[in-house]
Structure formats: C-alpha cells, structure tokens
C-alpha cells in the first residue's frame, strides 16, 4: 500500500463520518420538539460533521500535489469556538424572551417529565411543593399581600 491509498482511505472515512454527523444534526434540527432541544443538533453534531470534512480537506491537498495551507485549520478552530457560544446566546435570548406567569409551564418545558414522575427534582424541571418558593414575592405586614 502506498501513502496515497492510506490517505485516501482516511479522507473517505473522515468525509463519511462528517456526512453522518451533519445528517444527524440536520435530523435533530428538524425533528426535536422545542427550541432548546433543537439547539443541540446544529451545535454539536453538525459542528463535528463540518469539522471532520475540513480535516479531510487538510489531509487531501498535501497528498494529491496541492499546497498545504492553514485555512482549513483556522476555519475549524473558528467553528469550534463560535458554535457553542452562539448556541448559548440563542438559548439566553430565548429564555429572556419567555415571560410566563408563576406556575405556568413554558414552551421550554414541553416534552419534559412531570415533577411527580420518578422523583424528579430541580435537574429535571421538577419542584417540591413542600419547600417555600425562593422566587416568591414576600407578603406585607400582617401576612397581607401589599399589591392587594
């Protein structure tokens, strides 16, 4: 086996891996139920897919007579740095734009387990009714609500 054949096998494997990740990321973007869960498709799987294709490009050009440049590596680095940050900013903008009344279930919680299922706690969006709500508005003097 020559170096070219081995490099071509590595390139083909990286392209298949990248295409598979991109397909999974696209499926997640189209099929997951809420915005918060749909963020994971493009930011995780598609980032790995495009990154694999760019690494395949880095391997391809020096092997097949081209000149090696750092452009693909810089694009990959930029992609891996910016995709999680942009997803975080989209999630924060979504959460700040959701104005729900206390006790009302937001769109973010659609598809999440109910608090009563399997002993859900704060990590699964559950709430223990026995504890005092730390975000509740304190009552005025004599236990009366000042807004009433």
XYZ file of C-alpha atoms in Angstrom:
148
model
C 0.000 0.000 0.000
C 1.189 3.432 -0.813
C 0.775 6.547 1.263
C -1.779 7.868 -1.235
C -4.066 4.854 -0.784
C -3.906 5.092 3.001
C -4.516 8.852 2.881
C -7.474 8.334 0.544
C -8.951 5.803 2.988
C -8.530 8.283 5.859
C -10.091 11.054 3.752
C -13.032 8.831 2.797
C -13.560 7.828 6.423
C -13.488 11.449 7.595
C -15.937 12.500 4.871
C -18.336 9.667 5.746
C -18.055 10.499 9.436
C -18.623 14.186 8.715
C -21.602 13.451 6.476
C -23.106 11.186 9.131
C -22.727 13.843 11.833
C -24.213 16.503 9.545
C -27.163 14.218 8.768
C -27.793 13.542 12.457
C -27.538 17.271 13.243
C -29.994 18.139 10.475
C -32.411 15.465 11.671
C -32.185 16.854 15.209
C -32.870 20.373 13.980
C -35.952 19.235 12.088
C -37.434 16.667 14.489
C -36.734 17.648 18.097
C -39.766 19.158 19.866
C -38.691 22.507 21.347
C -36.234 25.268 20.545
C -33.997 24.429 23.472
C -33.625 20.804 22.385
C -33.285 21.774 18.701
C -30.187 23.812 19.560
C -28.201 20.634 20.208
C -28.488 19.321 16.642
C -26.655 22.082 14.817
C -24.237 22.980 17.583
C -22.924 19.567 18.465
C -23.407 17.083 15.654
C -23.126 19.474 12.738
C -20.045 21.141 14.219
C -18.344 17.750 14.366
C -19.550 16.968 10.834
C -18.168 20.136 9.277
C -15.009 19.774 11.350
C -14.443 16.247 10.003
C -14.914 17.434 6.414
C -12.435 20.266 6.960
C -9.860 17.882 8.448
C -10.360 15.646 5.385
C -9.588 18.699 3.239
C -6.425 19.344 5.257
C -5.272 15.774 4.537
C -6.334 15.788 0.855
C -4.395 18.708 -0.605
C -0.834 17.853 0.506
C -1.276 14.206 -0.542
C -2.568 14.995 -4.032
C 0.014 17.586 -5.042
C -1.567 20.676 -3.601
C -0.014 23.126 -1.228
C -0.737 22.827 2.480
C -2.331 25.919 3.933
C -3.683 26.638 7.369
C -7.014 27.975 6.085
C -8.966 24.805 6.835
C -7.476 24.504 10.304
C -8.317 28.135 11.067
C -11.890 27.630 9.838
C -12.203 24.505 12.002
C -10.837 26.333 15.043
C -13.179 29.279 14.446
C -16.136 26.894 14.069
C -15.368 25.001 17.276
C -15.001 28.263 19.201
C -18.021 30.161 17.874
C -20.729 27.478 17.528
C -21.139 26.768 21.272
C -21.024 30.480 22.100
C -23.688 31.340 19.531
C -25.913 28.491 20.756
C -25.525 29.745 24.322
C -26.511 33.269 23.255
C -29.539 31.973 21.331
C -30.634 29.985 24.399
C -30.213 33.006 26.690
C -32.155 35.242 24.302
C -34.927 32.658 24.173
C -35.092 32.339 27.955
C -35.120 36.110 28.462
C -37.918 36.422 25.910
C -40.129 33.838 27.659
C -42.339 35.752 30.062
C -44.534 33.208 31.785
C -46.638 33.638 34.866
C -45.528 31.773 38.002
C -46.813 28.225 37.874
C -47.424 28.362 34.127
C -45.485 25.856 32.068
C -43.314 27.486 29.426
C -42.602 26.214 25.920
C -39.160 25.176 27.137
C -40.691 22.535 29.404
C -42.719 20.878 26.634
C -41.793 17.240 26.428
C -40.027 17.271 29.790
C -41.098 14.847 32.512
C -43.640 15.975 35.087
C -42.327 16.713 38.570
C -44.225 13.748 40.022
C -42.656 11.220 37.663
C -39.810 9.147 39.073
C -38.983 11.601 41.862
C -37.980 14.431 39.542
C -36.015 17.239 41.122
C -34.508 20.563 40.076
C -32.337 18.888 37.438
C -35.409 17.614 35.613
C -37.508 20.777 35.922
C -39.411 19.417 38.910
C -40.381 21.384 42.012
C -41.024 20.177 45.521
C -44.229 21.875 46.726
C -43.331 21.295 50.380
C -40.489 23.811 50.216
C -41.030 27.547 50.101
C -40.554 29.046 46.659
C -37.352 31.166 46.839
C -38.618 33.354 43.992
C -41.986 34.179 45.537
C -42.937 37.768 46.349
C -42.845 38.356 50.127
C -46.099 39.377 51.763
C -46.541 42.684 53.586
C -47.185 43.311 57.285
C -49.712 41.007 58.880
C -49.413 38.420 56.104
C -51.317 40.565 53.634
C -50.209 40.898 50.054
C -49.145 44.562 49.515
C -50.449 44.538 45.936
C -53.979 43.571 47.058
